[in-house]
Coordinates of C-alpha atoms in Angstrom, one line a residue:
X30 CA -21.8 -22.3 -71.9
X31 CA -18.4 -20.5 -72.2
X32 CA -16.4 -19.1 -75.1
X33 CA -13.1 -17.6 -75.8
X34 CA -12.4 -14.9 -78.4
X35 CA -9.7 -12.3 -78.5
X36 CA -9.5 -11.5 -82.2
X37 CA -10.7 -7.8 -81.9
X38 CA -9.4 -4.7 -80.1
X39 CA -12.4 -4.6 -77.8
X40 CA -11.7 -8.0 -76.2
X41 CA -13.0 -8.0 -72.6
X42 CA -10.5 -6.6 -70.1
X43 CA -8.0 -6.5 -73.0
X44 CA -7.7 -10.3 -72.6
X45 CA -10.6 -12.0 -74.3
X46 CA -14.4 -12.5 -74.2
X47 CA -15.4 -15.6 -72.2
X48 CA -19.1 -15.2 -71.5
X49 CA -20.5 -13.1 -74.4
X50 CA -18.7 -11.1 -77.1
X51 CA -18.4 -7.4 -76.6
X52 CA -19.5 -7.3 -80.2
X53 CA -22.7 -9.1 -79.2
X54 CA -21.6 -12.6 -80.3
X55 CA -23.3 -15.3 -78.3
X56 CA -21.4 -18.3 -77.0
X57 CA -23.2 -20.7 -79.3
X58 CA -22.3 -18.6 -82.4
X59 CA -18.7 -18.4 -81.1
X60 CA -18.6 -22.2 -80.8
X61 CA -20.0 -22.6 -84.3
X62 CA -17.5 -20.2 -85.8
X63 CA -14.7 -22.2 -84.1
X64 CA -16.2 -25.3 -85.6
X65 CA -16.3 -23.8 -89.0
X66 CA -12.6 -22.9 -88.8
X67 CA -11.8 -26.5 -87.8
X68 CA -13.8 -27.8 -90.7
X69 CA -12.0 -25.3 -93.0
X70 CA -8.7 -26.6 -91.8
X71 CA -9.7 -30.2 -92.8
X72 CA -10.9 -28.9 -96.2
X73 CA -7.6 -27.1 -96.7
X74 CA -5.5 -30.2 -96.0
X75 CA -7.4 -32.0 -98.7
X76 CA -7.4 -29.0 -101.1
X77 CA -3.7 -28.6 -100.9
X78 CA -3.3 -32.2 -102.1
X79 CA -6.0 -31.8 -104.7
X80 CA -4.1 -28.8 -106.2
X81 CA -0.9 -30.9 -106.4
X82 CA -2.9 -33.6 -108.2
X83 CA -4.5 -31.1 -110.6
X84 CA -8.0 -31.6 -109.2
X85 CA -10.1 -28.4 -109.5
X86 CA -10.7 -26.7 -106.2
X87 CA -13.0 -23.7 -107.1
X88 CA -15.8 -24.7 -104.7
X89 CA -13.2 -25.3 -101.9
X90 CA -11.6 -21.9 -102.7
X91 CA -14.9 -20.0 -102.4
X92 CA -15.9 -21.8 -99.2
X93 CA -12.5 -20.9 -97.6
X94 CA -13.1 -17.2 -98.5
X95 CA -16.7 -17.2 -97.3
X96 CA -16.0 -19.2 -94.1
X97 CA -13.1 -17.0 -93.1
X98 CA -14.9 -13.8 -93.8
X99 CA -18.1 -14.9 -92.1
X100 CA -16.1 -15.5 -88.8
X101 CA -14.6 -12.0 -88.9
X102 CA -15.8 -9.6 -86.2
X103 CA -19.3 -8.1 -86.7
X104 CA -20.1 -10.0 -89.8
X105 CA -22.5 -12.9 -89.1
X106 CA -24.3 -13.7 -85.9
X107 CA -26.8 -16.3 -87.2
X108 CA -26.3 -19.8 -85.8
X109 CA -28.3 -21.4 -88.7
X110 CA -25.9 -19.8 -91.3
X111 CA -22.9 -21.5 -89.6
X112 CA -24.7 -24.8 -89.3
X113 CA -25.3 -24.9 -93.1
X114 CA -21.8 -23.6 -93.8
X115 CA -20.1 -26.3 -91.8
X116 CA -22.2 -28.9 -93.6
X117 CA -21.2 -27.6 -97.0
X118 CA -17.5 -27.5 -96.0
X119 CA -17.5 -31.1 -94.9
X120 CA -19.5 -32.1 -98.1
X121 CA -16.9 -30.5 -100.3
X122 CA -14.0 -32.0 -98.3
X123 CA -15.4 -35.5 -98.9
X124 CA -16.1 -34.7 -102.6
X125 CA -12.4 -33.8 -103.0
X126 CA -11.3 -36.9 -101.2
X127 CA -13.3 -39.0 -103.6
X128 CA -11.8 -37.3 -106.6
X129 CA -8.3 -37.9 -105.1
X130 CA -8.9 -41.5 -104.3
X131 CA -7.9 -42.9 -107.8
X132 CA -4.5 -41.2 -107.5
X133 CA -3.7 -43.0 -104.3
X134 CA -2.8 -39.8 -102.6
X135 CA -5.1 -40.3 -99.7
X136 CA -3.7 -43.7 -98.9
X137 CA -0.1 -42.5 -99.1
X138 CA -0.4 -39.5 -96.8
X139 CA 0.9 -41.0 -93.5
X140 CA 3.2 -38.3 -92.3
X141 CA 0.5 -36.9 -90.0
X142 CA 0.2 -33.9 -87.9
X143 CA 3.4 -32.4 -86.6
X144 CA 3.7 -31.9 -82.9
X145 CA 5.2 -28.4 -82.6
X146 CA 6.9 -29.0 -79.3
X147 CA 8.9 -31.9 -77.7
X148 CA 10.7 -34.2 -80.0
X149 CA 8.7 -33.4 -83.0
X150 CA 7.1 -36.8 -83.4
X151 CA 4.1 -36.9 -85.7
X152 CA 0.8 -38.3 -84.6
X153 CA -1.8 -40.0 -86.7
X154 CA -2.4 -39.5 -90.4
X155 CA -3.4 -36.4 -92.1
X156 CA -6.6 -38.0 -93.4
X157 CA -7.1 -40.5 -90.6
X158 CA -7.5 -38.1 -87.7
X159 CA -7.6 -34.4 -87.0
X160 CA -9.6 -31.9 -89.0
X161 CA -9.4 -33.7 -92.4
X162 CA -11.2 -36.8 -90.8
X163 CA -13.6 -34.9 -88.6
X164 CA -17.2 -36.1 -88.7
X165 CA -19.8 -33.5 -88.3
X166 CA -22.5 -34.4 -85.8
X167 CA -26.2 -34.0 -86.6
X168 CA -28.1 -31.0 -85.2
X169 CA -27.0 -27.6 -84.2
X170 CA -26.8 -28.4 -80.5
X171 CA -24.2 -31.1 -81.1
X172 CA -22.3 -28.9 -83.4
X173 CA -22.1 -26.2 -80.7
X174 CA -20.8 -28.8 -78.2
X175 CA -18.1 -29.9 -80.7
X176 CA -17.3 -26.3 -81.4
X177 CA -16.6 -25.6 -77.8
X178 CA -13.7 -28.2 -78.0
X179 CA -12.0 -26.0 -80.6
X180 CA -12.3 -22.6 -78.8
X181 CA -9.1 -20.6 -78.2
X182 CA -6.1 -22.8 -78.1
X183 CA -7.8 -26.1 -77.3
X184 CA -7.2 -27.7 -80.6
X185 CA -3.8 -26.2 -81.3
X186 CA -0.9 -28.7 -81.6
X187 CA 1.6 -26.7 -79.6
X188 CA 2.5 -25.8 -76.0
X189 CA 4.6 -22.9 -77.1
X190 CA 2.8 -19.6 -76.3
X191 CA 4.7 -17.6 -78.9
X192 CA 4.0 -20.1 -81.7
X193 CA 0.3 -20.1 -80.7
X194 CA 0.3 -16.3 -80.8
X195 CA 1.6 -16.4 -84.3
X196 CA -0.8 -19.2 -85.3
X197 CA -3.6 -16.9 -84.3
X198 CA -2.0 -14.0 -86.0
X199 CA -2.0 -16.0 -89.2
X200 CA -5.7 -17.0 -88.7
X201 CA -6.9 -13.5 -87.9
X202 CA -4.8 -12.1 -90.8
X203 CA -6.3 -14.4 -93.4
X204 CA -9.8 -13.5 -92.2
X205 CA -9.0 -10.0 -93.3
X206 CA -7.5 -11.3 -96.6
X207 CA -10.7 -13.3 -97.2
X208 CA -12.8 -10.2 -96.7
X209 CA -11.1 -8.4 -99.6
X210 CA -10.9 -11.6 -101.7
X211 CA -14.7 -12.0 -101.3
X212 CA -15.4 -8.5 -102.5
X213 CA -12.9 -9.0 -105.4
X214 CA -14.4 -12.3 -106.6
X215 CA -17.9 -10.7 -106.6
X216 CA -16.5 -8.3 -109.2
X217 CA -14.9 -11.2 -111.2
X218 CA -11.4 -10.8 -109.8
X219 CA -9.7 -14.1 -108.8
X220 CA -6.2 -15.3 -108.3
X221 CA -5.3 -19.0 -108.0
X222 CA -2.2 -18.2 -106.0
X223 CA -4.2 -16.3 -103.4
X224 CA -6.7 -19.2 -102.9
X225 CA -3.8 -21.7 -102.7
X226 CA -2.2 -19.6 -100.0
X227 CA -5.4 -19.4 -97.9
X228 CA -5.5 -23.2 -97.9
X229 CA -1.8 -23.4 -97.1
X230 CA -2.3 -21.0 -94.1
X231 CA -5.4 -22.9 -92.9
X232 CA -3.6 -26.2 -93.1
X233 CA -0.4 -25.0 -91.4
X234 CA 0.1 -26.6 -88.0
X235 CA -1.9 -29.7 -89.1
X236 CA 0.0 -30.5 -92.3
X237 CA 2.9 -32.5 -90.9
X238 CA 5.4 -29.7 -91.5
X239 CA 7.7 -28.7 -88.7
X240 CA 7.7 -24.9 -88.2
X241 CA 9.8 -23.1 -85.6
X242 CA 9.2 -19.5 -84.5
X243 CA 11.0 -18.1 -87.5
X244 CA 8.8 -20.1 -89.9
X245 CA 5.7 -18.8 -88.3
X246 CA 7.0 -15.2 -88.5
X247 CA 7.6 -15.9 -92.2
X248 CA 4.1 -17.3 -92.7
X249 CA 2.6 -14.2 -90.9
X250 CA 4.5 -11.9 -93.3
X251 CA 3.3 -14.0 -96.2
X252 CA -0.3 -13.2 -95.0
X253 CA 0.7 -9.6 -95.6
X254 CA 2.0 -10.4 -99.0
X255 CA -1.2 -12.0 -100.1
X256 CA -3.3 -9.3 -98.5
X257 CA -1.6 -6.9 -100.8
X258 CA -2.6 -9.1 -103.7
X259 CA -6.2 -9.3 -102.4
X260 CA -6.4 -5.5 -102.1
X261 CA -4.9 -5.1 -105.6
X262 CA -7.6 -7.4 -107.0
X263 CA -10.3 -5.5 -105.3
X264 CA -8.9 -2.2 -106.5
X265 CA -8.9 -3.6 -110.0
X266 CA -12.5 -4.7 -109.6
X267 CA -13.7 -1.5 -108.1
X268 CA -11.9 0.9 -110.5
X269 CA -12.4 -1.3 -113.6
X270 CA -16.1 -1.5 -113.0
X271 CA -16.9 2.0 -111.5
X272 CA -14.0 4.1 -112.6
X273 CA -11.2 5.8 -110.6
X274 CA -12.5 8.0 -107.8
X275 CA -12.3 11.7 -108.3
X276 CA -12.5 14.5 -105.7
X277 CA -16.2 14.9 -104.8
X278 CA -18.1 16.9 -102.2
X279 CA -20.7 14.8 -100.3
X280 CA -23.6 16.5 -98.5
X281 CA -23.9 15.6 -94.8
X282 CA -27.5 16.9 -94.6
X283 CA -30.6 15.6 -96.3
X284 CA -33.3 16.6 -98.7
X285 CA -37.1 16.0 -98.7
X286 CA -37.7 12.6 -100.2
X287 CA -38.0 8.9 -99.5
X288 CA -34.7 7.3 -98.6
X289 CA -32.6 4.2 -98.2
X290 CA -29.3 4.0 -96.2
X291 CA -26.5 1.7 -97.3
X292 CA -23.8 0.6 -94.9
X293 CA -20.8 -1.7 -95.2
X294 CA -18.3 -1.8 -98.1
X295 CA -19.8 -3.5 -101.2
X296 CA -19.9 -1.3 -104.3
X297 CA -21.8 -3.9 -106.4
X298 CA -24.7 -4.0 -103.9
X299 CA -24.8 -0.2 -103.9
X300 CA -24.8 -0.1 -107.7
X301 CA -27.7 -2.7 -108.0
X302 CA -29.7 -0.7 -105.5
X303 CA -29.1 2.6 -107.4
X304 CA -30.2 0.9 -110.6
X305 CA -33.4 -0.5 -109.1
X306 CA -34.4 2.7 -107.4
X307 CA -33.9 4.9 -110.4
X308 CA -37.1 6.9 -111.1
X309 CA -38.8 5.7 -107.9
X310 CA -38.5 9.0 -105.9
X311 CA -36.0 7.5 -103.4
X312 CA -32.7 8.9 -102.5
X313 CA -29.8 6.7 -101.5
X314 CA -27.5 7.7 -98.6
X315 CA -24.3 6.1 -97.5
X316 CA -23.2 5.2 -94.0
X317 CA -19.8 4.2 -92.5
X318 CA -17.2 3.0 -95.0
X319 CA -19.6 3.5 -97.9
X320 CA -18.8 7.2 -97.8
X321 CA -15.9 7.0 -100.3
X322 CA -18.2 5.4 -102.9
X323 CA -19.5 8.9 -103.8
X324 CA -16.2 9.5 -105.6
X325 CA -16.7 6.7 -108.2
X326 CA -17.8 8.1 -111.6
X327 CA -20.2 5.2 -112.4
X328 CA -21.9 5.5 -109.1
X329 CA -22.1 9.3 -108.6
X330 CA -23.8 9.7 -112.0
X331 CA -27.1 8.6 -110.4
X332 CA -28.9 11.8 -109.4
X333 CA -30.6 10.1 -106.5
X334 CA -27.3 9.1 -105.0
X335 CA -27.5 12.0 -102.6
X336 CA -25.4 12.2 -99.4
X337 CA -23.9 10.6 -96.3
X338 CA -25.7 9.9 -93.0
X339 CA -24.1 9.2 -89.7
X340 CA -20.6 8.3 -88.8
X341 CA -18.8 5.0 -87.9
X342 CA -20.2 1.6 -87.3
X343 CA -20.2 1.7 -83.5
X344 CA -22.7 4.6 -83.4
X345 CA -25.5 2.8 -85.3
X346 CA -27.6 2.3 -82.2
X347 CA -27.8 6.1 -81.8
X348 CA -28.0 7.0 -85.5
X349 CA -30.1 4.3 -87.2
X350 CA -33.3 5.0 -85.1
X351 CA -33.3 8.6 -86.6
X352 CA -33.1 7.5 -90.2
X353 CA -36.6 7.6 -91.8
X354 CA -36.0 4.8 -94.3
X355 CA -34.8 1.2 -94.5
X356 CA -31.1 0.3 -93.9
X357 CA -29.1 -2.2 -95.9
X358 CA -26.0 -3.8 -94.3
X359 CA -23.8 -5.1 -97.1
X360 CA -20.8 -6.4 -95.2
X361 CA -19.3 -6.4 -91.7
X362 CA -20.0 -3.9 -89.0
X363 CA -23.6 -4.9 -88.0
X364 CA -24.6 -4.6 -84.4
X365 CA -27.6 -6.1 -82.7
X366 CA -30.6 -4.3 -84.2
X367 CA -32.5 -2.2 -81.7
X368 CA -36.3 -2.1 -81.4
X369 CA -36.5 1.4 -82.8
X370 CA -35.3 0.2 -86.2
X371 CA -35.3 -3.6 -86.2
X372 CA -38.2 -3.7 -88.7
X373 CA -36.3 -1.5 -91.1
X374 CA -33.0 -3.3 -91.4
X375 CA -31.9 -5.8 -94.1
X376 CA -28.7 -7.7 -94.7
X377 CA -27.1 -9.0 -97.8
X378 CA -24.0 -11.0 -98.7
X379 CA -22.3 -12.7 -95.7
X380 CA -23.8 -10.4 -93.1
X381 CA -26.4 -12.0 -90.9
X382 CA -28.4 -11.5 -87.7
X383 CA -31.1 -14.0 -86.5
X384 CA -34.5 -12.8 -87.6
X385 CA -33.2 -10.0 -89.9
X386 CA -34.3 -10.5 -93.6
X387 CA -31.5 -11.1 -96.0
X388 CA -31.4 -10.2 -99.7
X389 CA -30.0 -13.2 -101.5
X390 CA -28.0 -13.3 -104.8
X391 CA -29.0 -15.5 -107.7
X392 CA -26.7 -17.8 -109.6
X393 CA -25.3 -14.8 -111.5
X394 CA -24.8 -12.7 -108.4
X395 CA -27.8 -10.4 -109.1
X396 CA -30.0 -9.3 -106.2
X397 CA -33.6 -8.2 -106.0
X398 CA -34.0 -5.3 -103.5
X399 CA -37.8 -5.1 -104.0
X400 CA -38.5 -5.6 -100.3
X401 CA -36.1 -2.8 -99.3
X402 CA -37.7 -0.5 -101.9
X403 CA -41.2 -1.4 -100.7
X404 CA -40.2 -0.6 -97.2
X405 CA -38.7 2.8 -98.3
X406 CA -42.0 3.7 -100.0
X407 CA -44.0 2.8 -96.8
X408 CA -41.8 4.9 -94.5
X409 CA -42.0 8.7 -94.3
X410 CA -38.5 9.5 -95.6
X411 CA -37.1 13.0 -94.9
X412 CA -39.9 15.6 -94.7
X413 CA -37.6 18.7 -95.0
X414 CA -34.4 19.9 -96.4
X415 CA -31.3 20.3 -94.1
X416 CA -28.0 21.7 -95.1
X417 CA -25.2 20.5 -92.8
X418 CA -22.3 21.2 -95.2
X419 CA -20.3 18.5 -96.8
X420 CA -17.0 16.6 -96.9
X421 CA -14.6 15.8 -99.7
X422 CA -13.8 12.3 -100.8
X423 CA -12.2 10.7 -103.8
X424 CA -8.4 11.3 -103.2
X425 CA -7.4 7.8 -104.2
X426 CA -4.0 7.2 -105.9
X427 CA -5.1 8.5 -109.3
X428 CA -6.3 11.7 -107.9
X429 CA -3.3 12.3 -105.7
X430 CA -0.7 11.2 -108.2
X431 CA -2.5 13.4 -110.8
X432 CA -1.2 16.4 -108.8
X433 CA 2.0 14.8 -107.8
X434 CA 4.1 17.6 -109.3
X435 CA 2.3 20.1 -107.0
X436 CA 2.8 17.8 -104.0
X437 CA 6.5 17.3 -104.7
X438 CA 7.1 21.0 -105.3
X439 CA 5.3 21.8 -102.0
X440 CA 7.6 19.4 -100.1
X441 CA 10.7 20.8 -101.8
X442 CA 9.7 24.4 -101.1
X443 CA 8.9 23.6 -97.4
X444 CA 5.2 24.4 -97.8
X445 CA 4.5 20.7 -96.8
X446 CA 6.8 19.6 -93.9
X447 CA 5.3 16.2 -93.3
X448 CA 2.6 13.7 -94.2
X449 CA 0.6 11.7 -91.7
X450 CA -1.4 8.6 -92.6
X451 CA -4.0 8.6 -89.7
X452 CA -6.0 5.6 -90.7
X453 CA -7.7 2.4 -89.6
X454 CA -10.7 1.2 -87.7
X455 CA -12.9 3.1 -85.3
X456 CA -14.5 1.6 -82.2
X457 CA -16.3 2.3 -79.0
X458 CA -13.4 1.7 -76.6
X459 CA -12.0 4.7 -74.7
X460 CA -8.8 6.2 -76.0
X461 CA -9.8 6.8 -79.6
X462 CA -10.2 10.5 -79.1
X463 CA -6.4 10.5 -79.4
X464 CA -6.8 10.4 -83.2
X465 CA -9.1 13.5 -83.2
X466 CA -6.7 15.4 -81.1
X467 CA -3.7 14.3 -83.1
X468 CA -5.2 15.6 -86.3
X469 CA -6.3 18.8 -84.7
X470 CA -2.9 19.5 -83.3
X471 CA -0.9 18.5 -86.4
X472 CA 0.8 21.7 -87.7
X473 CA -0.7 23.6 -90.6
X474 CA 2.3 22.7 -92.8
X475 CA 1.4 19.0 -92.6
X476 CA -1.0 16.9 -94.7
X477 CA -3.3 14.3 -93.2
X478 CA -4.0 11.2 -95.4
X479 CA -6.8 9.0 -94.1
X480 CA -8.8 5.9 -94.9
X481 CA -11.2 3.4 -93.3
X482 CA -13.8 4.3 -90.6
X483 CA -11.2 5.7 -88.2
X484 CA -11.6 8.9 -90.2
X485 CA -15.0 9.6 -88.6
X486 CA -13.2 10.9 -85.6
X487 CA -12.2 14.0 -87.7
X488 CA -13.7 13.6 -91.3
X489 CA -15.8 16.7 -91.1
X490 CA -13.1 19.1 -89.8
X491 CA -12.0 21.9 -92.0
X492 CA -8.2 21.7 -91.9
X493 CA -7.7 24.3 -94.7
X494 CA -5.4 23.9 -97.7
X495 CA -1.7 24.0 -98.7
X496 CA -1.0 25.4 -102.1
X497 CA -4.6 24.8 -103.1
X498 CA -4.5 21.2 -101.9
X499 CA -6.8 20.1 -99.0
X500 CA -4.8 19.3 -95.9
X501 CA -7.2 16.4 -95.3
X502 CA -7.2 13.8 -98.1
X503 CA -9.7 10.9 -97.8
X504 CA -8.2 8.0 -99.7
X505 CA -11.1 5.7 -99.3
X506 CA -12.2 2.5 -97.6
X507 CA -9.9 0.2 -95.5
X508 CA -9.0 -1.8 -98.6
X509 CA -7.8 1.5 -100.2
X510 CA -4.7 1.0 -98.1
X511 CA -3.6 -0.3 -101.5
X512 CA -3.9 3.3 -102.9
X513 CA -2.0 4.7 -99.9
X514 CA 0.8 2.3 -100.5
X515 CA 0.9 3.2 -104.2
X516 CA 1.1 6.9 -103.3
X517 CA 3.9 6.3 -100.9
X518 CA 5.8 4.2 -103.4
X519 CA 5.4 6.8 -106.1
X520 CA 6.6 9.6 -103.8
X521 CA 9.6 7.6 -102.7
X522 CA 10.6 7.1 -106.3
X523 CA 10.1 10.8 -107.1
X524 CA 12.4 11.8 -104.2
X525 CA 14.8 9.0 -104.8
X526 CA 14.5 7.6 -101.2
X527 CA 13.0 4.5 -99.6
X528 CA 9.4 4.7 -98.2
X529 CA 10.9 4.8 -94.7
X530 CA 12.9 7.9 -95.5
X531 CA 9.9 9.9 -96.7
X532 CA 8.5 12.7 -94.5
X533 CA 5.6 10.3 -93.8
X534 CA 4.5 8.8 -90.5
X535 CA 1.8 6.2 -90.0
X536 CA -0.5 6.5 -87.0
X537 CA -2.9 3.6 -87.1
X538 CA -5.9 2.4 -85.2
X539 CA -7.1 -1.1 -85.3
X540 CA -10.3 -2.9 -84.3
X541 CA -10.8 -6.1 -86.4
X542 CA -9.0 -8.5 -88.6
X543 CA -8.8 -6.5 -91.8
X544 CA -6.6 -4.1 -89.9
X545 CA -4.5 -7.1 -88.8
X546 CA -4.0 -8.0 -92.5
X547 CA -3.1 -4.5 -93.5
X548 CA -0.6 -4.2 -90.7
X549 CA 1.0 -7.5 -91.9
X550 CA 1.1 -6.0 -95.4
X551 CA 3.0 -3.0 -94.2
X552 CA 5.4 -5.2 -92.3
X553 CA 5.8 -7.4 -95.4
X554 CA 6.8 -4.3 -97.3
X555 CA 9.4 -3.5 -94.7
X556 CA 7.7 -0.3 -93.4
X557 CA 8.9 0.7 -90.0
X558 CA 8.1 3.2 -87.2
X559 CA 4.4 2.6 -87.2
X560 CA 2.4 3.9 -84.3
X561 CA -0.5 1.6 -83.3
X562 CA -3.4 2.0 -81.0
X563 CA -5.5 2.4 -79.0
X564 CA -4.1 -0.8 -77.5
X565 CA -1.9 -3.6 -78.8
X566 CA -3.6 -6.9 -79.8
X567 CA -4.3 -9.3 -76.9
X568 CA -3.2 -12.3 -79.1
X569 CA 0.4 -11.0 -79.3
X570 CA 2.6 -12.4 -76.5
X571 CA 5.3 -10.2 -75.0
X572 CA 8.0 -12.0 -77.0
X573 CA 6.2 -11.4 -80.3
X574 CA 5.6 -7.7 -79.4
X575 CA 9.3 -7.5 -78.6
X576 CA 10.2 -9.0 -82.0
X577 CA 8.0 -6.4 -83.7
X578 CA 9.6 -3.6 -81.7
X579 CA 13.1 -4.8 -82.4
X580 CA 12.7 -5.4 -86.1
X581 CA 10.1 -2.8 -87.2
X582 CA 10.1 -0.3 -84.4
X583 CA 6.4 -0.6 -83.9
X584 CA 5.3 1.4 -80.9
X585 CA 2.0 2.0 -79.1
X586 CA 0.5 5.5 -79.3
X587 CA 1.1 7.7 -76.2
X588 CA -0.4 11.2 -76.3
X589 CA -0.8 13.4 -79.4
X590 CA 1.6 16.0 -78.0
X591 CA 4.3 13.5 -77.2
X592 CA 4.0 11.6 -80.5
X593 CA 4.0 14.8 -82.6
X594 CA 7.1 16.0 -80.8
X595 CA 8.8 12.7 -81.3
X596 CA 8.1 12.8 -85.0
X597 CA 8.5 16.4 -85.8
X598 CA 10.7 17.8 -83.0
X599 CA 10.1 20.4 -80.3
X600 CA 8.2 22.8 -82.6
X601 CA 5.7 20.1 -83.5
X602 CA 2.4 21.5 -82.2
X603 CA 0.8 24.3 -84.2

């Protein structure tokens, strides 16, 4: 059995995984994920028409979000999950068709699927063939066999490599958008325009609309526009429910007590677990991108919300065996559980691994973490106290803009020469030490803004202060790129210049599809001169890369010394 996947930065040989995913994804799961996307395209074609006819699409909207997010790197590896998901998608597609039948829309749609090359002739009918008419076979083995037909570019209606590249850019981008939309809708934040766009993007290429390269570039940038909306919704959900983050010091050591480790991104899961462990003699620790949650007032008020354990997602095989309590994975970033801790790990939400118990949500979204708590009480927990210092979090937009006058004065006085946003994903591939070295070599009159798990390359370094302000400001999770954008916009207004004219440089690292979505957001906003690494995405053709260079001056990272000198001049290195 073969597969093809090149959606993440660690694609084998920088080209694509064809035997087994570097992430641990097996070929059968890869095929089922490709099948789910094909089924989602069919659902999207029908949902687009249902919206036009005023037929409610809420179930289709949520399936699109969950299906896209579940196929993002390191989220779900369970074949049975995708078997059920594909069945639910097809069931909802047929339900929408039935609701559309009285309007005559289904019968009238004869324009078919646009062939994107040649003379542009259409083939078939949108509901008569292609993804909207696909019949799901019975049994997981047959589904896997069908899914293999849709791997890579096999199902794409184009012979143009550049168009195919942009079609994949759109798909990978909306996977990132869906991740944020899923978190947002859990907190009650929804936007009909966002759901409509996800269906539009899934249907594109199979909807009978002719799109040239320019149109696909436009659709890619539209992904960035709607990712900004998704991050705004999630920000509203997080801050509206748990308050705006405030600067907070988080212990990196531990104290004697029973313990539970929470990884991923989901604040509601963490909050429910904090509530259910209150008074039970169990401390809650964060891992990975949960670190910034210590800054939220409604979370840090719990006395047993103690500290942070470990670093980024790719180190869990080394770190999880040493944690003396159960581990809860709330979103993406799971790796194959190792024997040393496989009996102690739980998943929830869309995360899945075969054989790993999952904590489900009820109809209201509530979860019962009793099994996790029981396991924590059975395990030894930490048997001593250890002081390893701490790190500061909580410098989201409200905190930074609350001292904007000091920041502006420091820039005007020359105390702050430049800002660097060193942010993005971490990963195991060589070359990421660049970001550590870059931060270490940045002059002492510069400020480092950071977010997402890429910060674990340098998050515990003491960079000192400028005018009483820390030189290292942790803005938050990857979705808090929204905060970083708001900070940049506010500063640009204060100085009366565009964002591109600010003394601000973006040095980004990418790994998976949320980073793709954020990059498209930055391009949508017209931000230029971004440095990206450690490598460029394998799904971008040379012509697409050239377009990005010519229009946005995107450039690959080189060495810290060379890049600092290019940005700051000959006196760059401290």
